Short mmCIF file of C-alpha atoms in Angstrom, two decimals:
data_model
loop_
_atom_site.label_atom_id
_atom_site.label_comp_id
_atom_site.label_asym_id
_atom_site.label_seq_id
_atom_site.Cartn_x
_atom_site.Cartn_y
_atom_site.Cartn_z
CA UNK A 1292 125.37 99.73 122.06
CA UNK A 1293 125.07 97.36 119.40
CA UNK A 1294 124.06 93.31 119.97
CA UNK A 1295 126.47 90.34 118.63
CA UNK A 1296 124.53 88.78 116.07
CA UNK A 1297 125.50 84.82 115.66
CA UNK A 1298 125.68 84.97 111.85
CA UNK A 1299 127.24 81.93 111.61
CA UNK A 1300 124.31 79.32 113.83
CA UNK A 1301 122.29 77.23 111.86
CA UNK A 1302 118.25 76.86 113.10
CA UNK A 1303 118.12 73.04 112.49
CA UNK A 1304 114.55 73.30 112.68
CA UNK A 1305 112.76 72.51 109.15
CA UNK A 1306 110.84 75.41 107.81
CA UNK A 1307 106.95 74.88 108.42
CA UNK A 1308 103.76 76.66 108.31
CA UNK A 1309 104.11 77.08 112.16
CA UNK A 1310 107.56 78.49 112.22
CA UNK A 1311 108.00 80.23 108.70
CA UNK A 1312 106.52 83.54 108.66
CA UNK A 1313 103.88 84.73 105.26
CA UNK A 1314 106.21 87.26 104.03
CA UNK A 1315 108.31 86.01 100.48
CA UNK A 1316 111.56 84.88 101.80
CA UNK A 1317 113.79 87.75 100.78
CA UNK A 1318 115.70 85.73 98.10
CA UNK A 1319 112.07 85.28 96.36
CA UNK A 1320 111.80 88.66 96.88
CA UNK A 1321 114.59 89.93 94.94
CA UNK A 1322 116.78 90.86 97.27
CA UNK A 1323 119.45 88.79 96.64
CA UNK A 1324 120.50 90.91 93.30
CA UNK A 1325 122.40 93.81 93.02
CA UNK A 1326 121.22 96.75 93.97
CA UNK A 1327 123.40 98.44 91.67
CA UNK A 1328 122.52 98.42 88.20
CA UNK A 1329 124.10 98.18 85.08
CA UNK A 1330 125.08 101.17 83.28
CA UNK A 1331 125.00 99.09 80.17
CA UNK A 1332 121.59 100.96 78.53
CA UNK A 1333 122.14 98.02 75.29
CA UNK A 1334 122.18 95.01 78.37
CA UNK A 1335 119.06 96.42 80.15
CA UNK A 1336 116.04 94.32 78.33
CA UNK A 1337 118.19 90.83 78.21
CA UNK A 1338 119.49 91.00 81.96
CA UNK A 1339 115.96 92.09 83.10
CA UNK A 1340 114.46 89.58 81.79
CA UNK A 1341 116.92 86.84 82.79
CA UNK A 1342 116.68 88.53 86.59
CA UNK A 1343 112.89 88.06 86.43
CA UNK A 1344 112.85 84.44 85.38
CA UNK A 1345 114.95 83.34 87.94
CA UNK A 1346 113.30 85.40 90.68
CA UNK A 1347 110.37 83.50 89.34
CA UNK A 1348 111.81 80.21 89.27
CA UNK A 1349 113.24 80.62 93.00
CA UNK A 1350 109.64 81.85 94.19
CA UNK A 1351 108.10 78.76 92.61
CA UNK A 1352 110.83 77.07 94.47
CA UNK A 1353 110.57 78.19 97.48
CA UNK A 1354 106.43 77.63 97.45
CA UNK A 1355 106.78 74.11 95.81
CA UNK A 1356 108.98 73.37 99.54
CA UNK A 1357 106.42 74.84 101.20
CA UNK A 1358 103.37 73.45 100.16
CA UNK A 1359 105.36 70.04 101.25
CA UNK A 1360 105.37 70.89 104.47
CA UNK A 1361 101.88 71.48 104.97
CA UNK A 1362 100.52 69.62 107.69
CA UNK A 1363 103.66 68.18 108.71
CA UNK A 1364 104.58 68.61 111.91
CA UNK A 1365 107.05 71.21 113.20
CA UNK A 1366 108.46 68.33 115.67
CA UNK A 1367 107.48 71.14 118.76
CA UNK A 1368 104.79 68.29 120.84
CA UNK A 1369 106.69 65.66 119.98
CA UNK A 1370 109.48 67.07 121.92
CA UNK A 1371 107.51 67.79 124.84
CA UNK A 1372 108.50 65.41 128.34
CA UNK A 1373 105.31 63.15 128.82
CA UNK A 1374 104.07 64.77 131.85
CA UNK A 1375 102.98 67.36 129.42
CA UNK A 1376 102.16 65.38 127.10
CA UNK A 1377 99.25 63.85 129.60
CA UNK A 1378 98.00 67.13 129.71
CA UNK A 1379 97.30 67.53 126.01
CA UNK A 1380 95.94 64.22 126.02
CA UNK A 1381 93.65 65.11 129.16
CA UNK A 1382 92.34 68.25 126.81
CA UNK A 1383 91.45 66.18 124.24
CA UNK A 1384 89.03 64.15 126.62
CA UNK A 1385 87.67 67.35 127.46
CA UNK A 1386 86.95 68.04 123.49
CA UNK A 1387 85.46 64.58 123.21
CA UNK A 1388 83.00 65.39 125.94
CA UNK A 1389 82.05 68.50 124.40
CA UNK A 1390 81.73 67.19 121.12
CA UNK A 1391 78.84 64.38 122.36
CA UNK A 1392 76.99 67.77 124.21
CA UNK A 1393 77.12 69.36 120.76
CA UNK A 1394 75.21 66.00 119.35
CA UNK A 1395 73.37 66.03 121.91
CA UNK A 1396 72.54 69.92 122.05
CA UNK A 1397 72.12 69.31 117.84
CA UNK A 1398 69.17 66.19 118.39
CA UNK A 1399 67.44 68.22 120.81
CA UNK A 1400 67.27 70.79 118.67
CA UNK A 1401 65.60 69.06 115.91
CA UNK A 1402 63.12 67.49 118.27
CA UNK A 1403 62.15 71.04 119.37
CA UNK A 1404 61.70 71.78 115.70
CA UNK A 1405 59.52 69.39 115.11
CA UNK A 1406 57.32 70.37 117.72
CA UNK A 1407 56.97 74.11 117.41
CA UNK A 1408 56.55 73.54 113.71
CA UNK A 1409 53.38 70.84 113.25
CA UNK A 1410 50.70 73.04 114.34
CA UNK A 1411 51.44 75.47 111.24
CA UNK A 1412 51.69 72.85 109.09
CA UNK A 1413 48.80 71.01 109.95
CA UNK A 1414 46.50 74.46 109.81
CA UNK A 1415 48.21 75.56 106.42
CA UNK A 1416 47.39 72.27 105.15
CA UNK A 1417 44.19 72.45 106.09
CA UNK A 1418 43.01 75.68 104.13
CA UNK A 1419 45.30 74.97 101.04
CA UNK A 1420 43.16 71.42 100.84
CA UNK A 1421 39.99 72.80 101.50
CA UNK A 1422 39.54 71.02 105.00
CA UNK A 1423 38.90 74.33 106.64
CA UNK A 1424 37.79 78.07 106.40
CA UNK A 1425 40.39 80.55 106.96
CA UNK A 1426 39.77 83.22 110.37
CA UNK A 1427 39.27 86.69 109.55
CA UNK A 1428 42.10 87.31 111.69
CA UNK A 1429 44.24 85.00 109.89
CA UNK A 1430 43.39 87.00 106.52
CA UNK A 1431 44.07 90.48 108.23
CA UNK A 1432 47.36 88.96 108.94
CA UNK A 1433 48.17 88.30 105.75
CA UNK A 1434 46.98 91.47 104.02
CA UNK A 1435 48.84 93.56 106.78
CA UNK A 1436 52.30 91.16 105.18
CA UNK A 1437 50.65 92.43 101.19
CA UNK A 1438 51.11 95.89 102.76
CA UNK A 1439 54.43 95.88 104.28
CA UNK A 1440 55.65 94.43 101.09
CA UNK A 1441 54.02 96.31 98.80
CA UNK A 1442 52.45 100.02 99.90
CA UNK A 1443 50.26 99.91 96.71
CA UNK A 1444 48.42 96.63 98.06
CA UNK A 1445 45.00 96.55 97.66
CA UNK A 1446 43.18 94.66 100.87
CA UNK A 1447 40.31 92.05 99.46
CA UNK A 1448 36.61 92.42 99.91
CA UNK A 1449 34.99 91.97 102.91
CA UNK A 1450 31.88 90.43 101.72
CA UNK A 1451 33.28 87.48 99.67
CA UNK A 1452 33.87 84.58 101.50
CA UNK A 1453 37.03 82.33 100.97
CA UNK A 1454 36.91 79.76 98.64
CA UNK A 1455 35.76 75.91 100.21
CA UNK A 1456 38.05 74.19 97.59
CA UNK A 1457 41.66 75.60 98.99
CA UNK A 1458 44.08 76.29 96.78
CA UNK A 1459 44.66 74.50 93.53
CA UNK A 1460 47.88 73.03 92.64
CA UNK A 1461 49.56 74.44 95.54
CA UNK A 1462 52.57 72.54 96.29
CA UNK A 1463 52.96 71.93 92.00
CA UNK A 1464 53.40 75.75 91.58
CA UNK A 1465 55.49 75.95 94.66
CA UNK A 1466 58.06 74.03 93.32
CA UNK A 1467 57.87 75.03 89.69
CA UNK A 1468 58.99 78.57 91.47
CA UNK A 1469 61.99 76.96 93.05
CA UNK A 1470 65.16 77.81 90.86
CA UNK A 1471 66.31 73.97 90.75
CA UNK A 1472 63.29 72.37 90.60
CA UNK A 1473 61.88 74.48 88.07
CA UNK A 1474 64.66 72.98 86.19
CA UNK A 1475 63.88 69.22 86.73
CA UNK A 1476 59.98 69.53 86.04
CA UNK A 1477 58.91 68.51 82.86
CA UNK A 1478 55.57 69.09 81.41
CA UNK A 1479 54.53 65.36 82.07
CA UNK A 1480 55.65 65.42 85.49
CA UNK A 1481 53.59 68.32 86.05
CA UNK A 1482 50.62 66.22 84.90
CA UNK A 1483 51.34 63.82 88.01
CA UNK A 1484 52.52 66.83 90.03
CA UNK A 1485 48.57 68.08 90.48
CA UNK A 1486 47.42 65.65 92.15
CA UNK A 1487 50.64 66.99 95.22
CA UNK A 1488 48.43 67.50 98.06
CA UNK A 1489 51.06 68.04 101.07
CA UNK A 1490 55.21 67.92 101.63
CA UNK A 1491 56.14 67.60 105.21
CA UNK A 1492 59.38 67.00 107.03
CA UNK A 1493 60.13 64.88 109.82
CA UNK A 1494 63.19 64.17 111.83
CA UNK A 1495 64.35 60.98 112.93
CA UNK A 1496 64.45 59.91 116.62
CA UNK A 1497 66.69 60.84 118.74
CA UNK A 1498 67.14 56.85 119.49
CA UNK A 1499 68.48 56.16 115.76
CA UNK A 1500 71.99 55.80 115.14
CA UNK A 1501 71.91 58.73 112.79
CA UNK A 1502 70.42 61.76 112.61
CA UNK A 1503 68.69 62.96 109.73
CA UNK A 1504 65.25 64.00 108.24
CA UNK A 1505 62.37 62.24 106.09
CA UNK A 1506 60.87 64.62 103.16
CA UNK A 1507 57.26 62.66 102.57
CA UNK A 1508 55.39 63.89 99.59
CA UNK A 1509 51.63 63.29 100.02
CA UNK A 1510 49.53 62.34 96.56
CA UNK A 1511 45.92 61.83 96.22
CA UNK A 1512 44.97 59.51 93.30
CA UNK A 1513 46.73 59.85 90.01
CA UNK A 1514 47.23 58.03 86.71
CA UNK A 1515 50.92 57.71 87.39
CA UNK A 1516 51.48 55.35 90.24
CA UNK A 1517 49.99 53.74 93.34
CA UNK A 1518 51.67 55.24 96.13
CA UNK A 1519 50.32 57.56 98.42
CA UNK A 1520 53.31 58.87 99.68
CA UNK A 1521 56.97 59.29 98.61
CA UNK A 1522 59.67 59.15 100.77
CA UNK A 1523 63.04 60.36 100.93
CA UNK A 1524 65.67 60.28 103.89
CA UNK A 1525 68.56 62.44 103.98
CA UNK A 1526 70.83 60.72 106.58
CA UNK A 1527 73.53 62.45 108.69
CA UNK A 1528 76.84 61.28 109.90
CA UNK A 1529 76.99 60.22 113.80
CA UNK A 1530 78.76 63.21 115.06
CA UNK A 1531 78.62 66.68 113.79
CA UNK A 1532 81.57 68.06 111.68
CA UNK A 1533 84.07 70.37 112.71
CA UNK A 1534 81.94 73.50 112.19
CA UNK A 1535 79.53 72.27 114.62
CA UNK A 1536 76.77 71.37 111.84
CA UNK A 1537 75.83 67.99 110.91
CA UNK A 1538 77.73 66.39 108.04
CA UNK A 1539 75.85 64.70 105.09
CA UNK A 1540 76.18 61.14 104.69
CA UNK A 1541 74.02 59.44 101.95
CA UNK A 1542 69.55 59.53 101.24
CA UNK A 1543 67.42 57.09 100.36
CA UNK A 1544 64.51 56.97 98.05
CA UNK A 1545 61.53 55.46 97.58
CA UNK A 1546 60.61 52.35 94.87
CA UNK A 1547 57.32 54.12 92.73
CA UNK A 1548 55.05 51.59 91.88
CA UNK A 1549 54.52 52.91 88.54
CA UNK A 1550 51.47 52.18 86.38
CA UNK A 1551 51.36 49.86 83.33
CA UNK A 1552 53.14 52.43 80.89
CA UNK A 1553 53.15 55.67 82.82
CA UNK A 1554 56.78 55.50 84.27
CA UNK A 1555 58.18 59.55 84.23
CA UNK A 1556 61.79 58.51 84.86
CA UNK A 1557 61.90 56.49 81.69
CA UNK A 1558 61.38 56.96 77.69
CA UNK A 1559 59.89 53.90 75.56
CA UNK A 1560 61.09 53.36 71.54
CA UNK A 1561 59.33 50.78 69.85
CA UNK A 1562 61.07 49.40 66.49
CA UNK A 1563 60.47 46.91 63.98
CA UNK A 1564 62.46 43.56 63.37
CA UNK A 1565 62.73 41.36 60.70
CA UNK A 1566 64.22 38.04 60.97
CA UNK A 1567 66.36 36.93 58.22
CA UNK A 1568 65.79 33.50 58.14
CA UNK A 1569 62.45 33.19 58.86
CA UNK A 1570 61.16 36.78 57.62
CA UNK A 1571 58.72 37.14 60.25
CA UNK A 1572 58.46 40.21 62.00
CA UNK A 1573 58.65 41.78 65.75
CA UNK A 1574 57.93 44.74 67.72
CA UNK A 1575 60.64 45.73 70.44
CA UNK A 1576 59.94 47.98 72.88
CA UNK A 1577 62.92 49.55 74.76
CA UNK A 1578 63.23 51.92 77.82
CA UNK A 1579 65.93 54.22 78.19
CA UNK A 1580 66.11 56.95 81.52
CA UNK A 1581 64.64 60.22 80.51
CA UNK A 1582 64.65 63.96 82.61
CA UNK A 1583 62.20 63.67 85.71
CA UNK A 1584 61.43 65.38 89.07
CA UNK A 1585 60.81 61.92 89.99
CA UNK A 1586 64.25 60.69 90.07
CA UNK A 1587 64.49 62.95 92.97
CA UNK A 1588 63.10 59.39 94.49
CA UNK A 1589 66.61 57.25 93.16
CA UNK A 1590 69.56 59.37 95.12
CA UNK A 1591 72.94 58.59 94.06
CA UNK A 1592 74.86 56.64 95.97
CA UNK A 1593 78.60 57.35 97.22
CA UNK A 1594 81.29 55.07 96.50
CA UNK A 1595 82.25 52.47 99.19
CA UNK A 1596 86.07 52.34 100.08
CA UNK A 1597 86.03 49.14 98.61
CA UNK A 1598 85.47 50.41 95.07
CA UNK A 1599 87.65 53.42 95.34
CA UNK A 1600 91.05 51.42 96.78
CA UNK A 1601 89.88 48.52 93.92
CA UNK A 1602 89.80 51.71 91.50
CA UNK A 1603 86.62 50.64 90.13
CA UNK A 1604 86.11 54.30 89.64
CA UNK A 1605 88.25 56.66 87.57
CA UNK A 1606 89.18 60.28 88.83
CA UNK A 1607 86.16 61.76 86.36
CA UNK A 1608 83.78 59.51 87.68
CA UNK A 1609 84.59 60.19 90.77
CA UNK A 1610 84.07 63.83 90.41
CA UNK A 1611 81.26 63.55 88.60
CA UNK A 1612 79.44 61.20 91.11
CA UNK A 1613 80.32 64.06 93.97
CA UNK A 1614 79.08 66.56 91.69
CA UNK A 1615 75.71 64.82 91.89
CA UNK A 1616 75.58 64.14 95.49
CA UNK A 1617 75.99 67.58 95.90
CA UNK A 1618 73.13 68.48 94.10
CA UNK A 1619 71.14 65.91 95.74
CA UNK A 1620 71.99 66.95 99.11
CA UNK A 1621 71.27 70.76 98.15
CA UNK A 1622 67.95 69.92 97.11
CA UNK A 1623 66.84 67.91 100.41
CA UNK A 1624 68.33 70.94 102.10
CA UNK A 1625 66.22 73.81 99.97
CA UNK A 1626 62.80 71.77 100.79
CA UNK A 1627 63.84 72.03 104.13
CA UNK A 1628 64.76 75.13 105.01
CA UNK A 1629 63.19 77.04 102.35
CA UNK A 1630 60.63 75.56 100.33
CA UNK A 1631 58.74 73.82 103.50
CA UNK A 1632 59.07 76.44 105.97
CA UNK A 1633 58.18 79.25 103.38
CA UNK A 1634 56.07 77.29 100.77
CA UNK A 1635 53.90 80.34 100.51
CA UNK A 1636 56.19 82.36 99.50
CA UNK A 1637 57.51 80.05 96.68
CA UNK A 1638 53.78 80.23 95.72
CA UNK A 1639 53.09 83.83 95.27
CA UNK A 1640 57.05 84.17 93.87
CA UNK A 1641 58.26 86.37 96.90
CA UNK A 1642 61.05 83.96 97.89
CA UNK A 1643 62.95 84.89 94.33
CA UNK A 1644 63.49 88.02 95.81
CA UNK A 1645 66.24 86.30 98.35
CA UNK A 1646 67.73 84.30 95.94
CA UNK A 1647 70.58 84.56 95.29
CA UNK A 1648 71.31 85.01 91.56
CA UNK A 1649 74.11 85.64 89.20
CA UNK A 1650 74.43 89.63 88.35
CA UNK A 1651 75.35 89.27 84.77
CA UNK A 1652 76.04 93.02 85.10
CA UNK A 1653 79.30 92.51 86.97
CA UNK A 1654 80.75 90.22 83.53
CA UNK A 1655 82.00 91.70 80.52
CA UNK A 1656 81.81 90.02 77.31
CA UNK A 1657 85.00 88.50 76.06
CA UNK A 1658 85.16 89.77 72.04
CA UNK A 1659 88.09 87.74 69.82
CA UNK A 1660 87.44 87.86 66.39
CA UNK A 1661 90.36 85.08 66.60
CA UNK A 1662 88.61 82.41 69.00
CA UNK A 1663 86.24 79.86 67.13
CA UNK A 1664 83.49 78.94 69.20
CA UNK A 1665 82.82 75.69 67.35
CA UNK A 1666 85.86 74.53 68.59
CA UNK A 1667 84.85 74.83 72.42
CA UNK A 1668 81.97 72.83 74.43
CA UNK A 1669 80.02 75.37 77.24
CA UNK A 1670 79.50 73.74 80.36
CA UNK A 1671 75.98 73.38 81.74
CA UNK A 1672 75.15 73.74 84.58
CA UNK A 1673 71.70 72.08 85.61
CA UNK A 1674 70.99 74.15 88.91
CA UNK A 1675 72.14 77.08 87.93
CA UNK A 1676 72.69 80.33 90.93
CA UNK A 1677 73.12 77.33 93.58
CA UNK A 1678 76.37 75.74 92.63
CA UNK A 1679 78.73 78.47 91.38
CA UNK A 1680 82.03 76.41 92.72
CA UNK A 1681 81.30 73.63 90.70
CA UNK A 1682 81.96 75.68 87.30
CA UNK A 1683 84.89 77.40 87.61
CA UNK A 1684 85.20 79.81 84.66
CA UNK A 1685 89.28 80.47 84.94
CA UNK A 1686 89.97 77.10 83.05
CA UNK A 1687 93.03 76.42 81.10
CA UNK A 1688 92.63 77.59 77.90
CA UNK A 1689 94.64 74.25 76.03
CA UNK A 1690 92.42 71.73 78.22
CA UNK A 1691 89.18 71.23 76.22
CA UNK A 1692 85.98 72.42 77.48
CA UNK A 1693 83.93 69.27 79.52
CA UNK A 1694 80.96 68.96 80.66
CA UNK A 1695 81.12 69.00 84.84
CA UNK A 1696 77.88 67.68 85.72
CA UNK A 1697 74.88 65.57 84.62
CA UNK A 1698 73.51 67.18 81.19
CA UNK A 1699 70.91 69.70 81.33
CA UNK A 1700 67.36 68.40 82.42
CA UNK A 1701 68.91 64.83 84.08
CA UNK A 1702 67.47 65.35 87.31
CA UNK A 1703 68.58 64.82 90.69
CA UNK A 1704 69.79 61.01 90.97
CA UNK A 1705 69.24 60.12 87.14
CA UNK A 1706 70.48 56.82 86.84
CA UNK A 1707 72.04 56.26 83.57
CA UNK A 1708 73.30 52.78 84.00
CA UNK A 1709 69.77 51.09 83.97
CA UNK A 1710 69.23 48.44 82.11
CA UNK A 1711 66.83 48.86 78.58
CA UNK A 1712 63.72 46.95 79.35
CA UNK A 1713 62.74 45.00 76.68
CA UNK A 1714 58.91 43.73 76.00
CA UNK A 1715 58.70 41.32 72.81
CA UNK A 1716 55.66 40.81 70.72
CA UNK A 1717 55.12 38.35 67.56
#
């Protein structure tokens, strides 16, 4: 027995990503045509072609009046009498008091971190600087890891001791093995570099506003700068982010008292002047920023809401000065959980075997003897294997080829906008 269908009612409700299912509509779908085709063999090619634009054209349609609705609401809680409304709003109070257990839960587990980890640290320290002999048991251990890595180890005399002086330029080869960092050393930061002695992490208490962590980077003396220690914070926002994880908010560095002429973060030109009415001549010396680890120590910034609702900042700059946060951030986060925690491993080069790289064997080459490469700009990426989103190779082929990040060998927080110094001599 067959149902009465009511052909003729019209849902008033608005289509929505709630109530419209993720099937095409059928007249996107083609069903609206004909199903019986033209016996015309000489009309075939023209109507096919006209029925596929227009099946195209109503898909786009129907897609553009979708992607409107997104996030609009279906009008369903709205409707609902305010008894049950009070309800919903009494869940939400219940999700706000789980949300300040997850903080909670989130601080605590830092502060555990912290406390489980310092003994290592302070006893790894102590060997690589020398401070203290290694145990036989602790060098078993190790050889017995040599072995499970690699069968064909061979374990180490017995009868020679272990050296008093530690291990040289540790933490400098460390990083150098890091992907990213290996890209913002130069060869005169690696001078200052040597005299690394220690990176450590420490949270911030529990009683600061934010959480976060403090990367200090220890130095014994150098001819670079004064400080003993570099700092950088990497500061969290209040409440963790919908994924349960804490969010990034900004860092901040630390000012490097630099020695007279030995600044890493900066290149000095010196050029001759003549004055024209006077013919006497000058010397100018002017600074301009140059590629340094040590810029690691000058974050970015992000834009207050002031400057973006001013438009102080265009859409490129924008994305560019995200682009670089990024990067900043994903540094702070690599000496945390990988280079710190595993430092050895970065030392001997183990740790490349878990990173993850590009397999160049699942591209093929792109051959057109009718493309001319002069007349398109590769992008560069300066970290590359870590940020794979931020270069997005399916571009459009009539927008011109940008660069998307800082060039090549910038460093993390370059700041281009400083100001030339200028030193004037008669």
């Amino acid at each position: 027995m067959s149902t009465n269908i009511p052909i003729n009612q019209v849902d008033p409700t608005a289509p929505t990503p709630q109530n419209t299912p993720l099937t095409h509509a059928p007249i996107a779908a083609g069903l609206s045509r004909p199903t019986v085709p033209d016996i015309s063999e000489d009309n075939e090619p023209e109507e096919e072609e006209t029925s596929g634009a227009i099946q195209q054209a109503m898909l786009g349609l129907v897609h553009g009046k979708l992607s409107g609705l997104v996030g609009k609401s279906s009008g369903y809680v709205e409707s609902l009498p305010v008894e049950v409304k009070k309800n919903i709003e009494a869940v939400k109070g219940v999700q706000v008091k789980q949300i300040e257990l997850q903080n909670q839960y989130k601080r605590e587990c830092l502060e555990l971190e912290k406390k489980l980890q310092k003994p290592f640290y302070d006893r790894r320290q102590a060997i690589i600087s020398g401070a203290a002999q290694p145990t036989p048991e602790e060098i078993e251990a190790g050889e017995q890891a040599s072995i499970k890595d690699d069968p064909d180890y061979s374990p180490l005399p017995k009868d020679i001791p272990a050296a008093a002086s530690g291990i040289p330029e540790f933490w400098l080869t460390a990083l150098r093995t890091h992907v990213a960092f290996a890209d913002i050393i130069t060869d005169r930061d690696s001078e200052a570099l040597k005299s690394l002695q220690d990176i450590r992490i420490e949270y911030l208490p529990t009683t600061e506003t934010k959480p976060g962590f403090k990367l200090r980077f220890f130095f014994g003396p150098n001819d670079y700068f004064e400080n003993e220690v570099l700092e950088k914070t990497y500061l969290y926002q209040e409440e963790v982010g919908y994924s349960g994880d804490f969010m990034y908010d900004h860092a901040i560095g630390t000012e490097i008292k630099w020695k007279e002429d030995k600044d890493l973060t900066k290149e000095f030109e010196v050029k001759k002047q003549r004055n024209k009415n006077t013919n006497r001549t000058r010397l100018v010396r002017k600074a301009r920023p140059t590629a340094s680890f040590f810029n690691f120590f000058n974050p970015p910034q992000p834009p207050s809401d002031e400057q973006i609702e001013a438009g102080d900042l265009d859409e490129d700059e924008i994305e560019e000065l995200e682009e670089k946060l990024e990067m900043d951030y994903q540094l702070g986060e690599d000496l945390k959980e990988k280079l710190i925690p595993r430092a050895i491993d970065y030392f001997t080069g183990k740790a490349l075997e878990y990173e993850d790289f590009d397999d160049e064997d699942e591209f093929d080459d792109i051959d057109d003897d009718e493309d001319d490469e002069d007349e398109f700009e590769d992008d560069v990426c300066l970290y590359p294997g870590l940020f794979p989103t931020l270069y997005d190779s399916d571009s459009d082929a009539e927008t011109p080829a940008r660069r998307r990040g800082p060039p090549k060998g910038r460093g993390a927080g370059a700041n281009a906008s400083s100001n030339p110094e200028e030193c004037k001599q008669q």
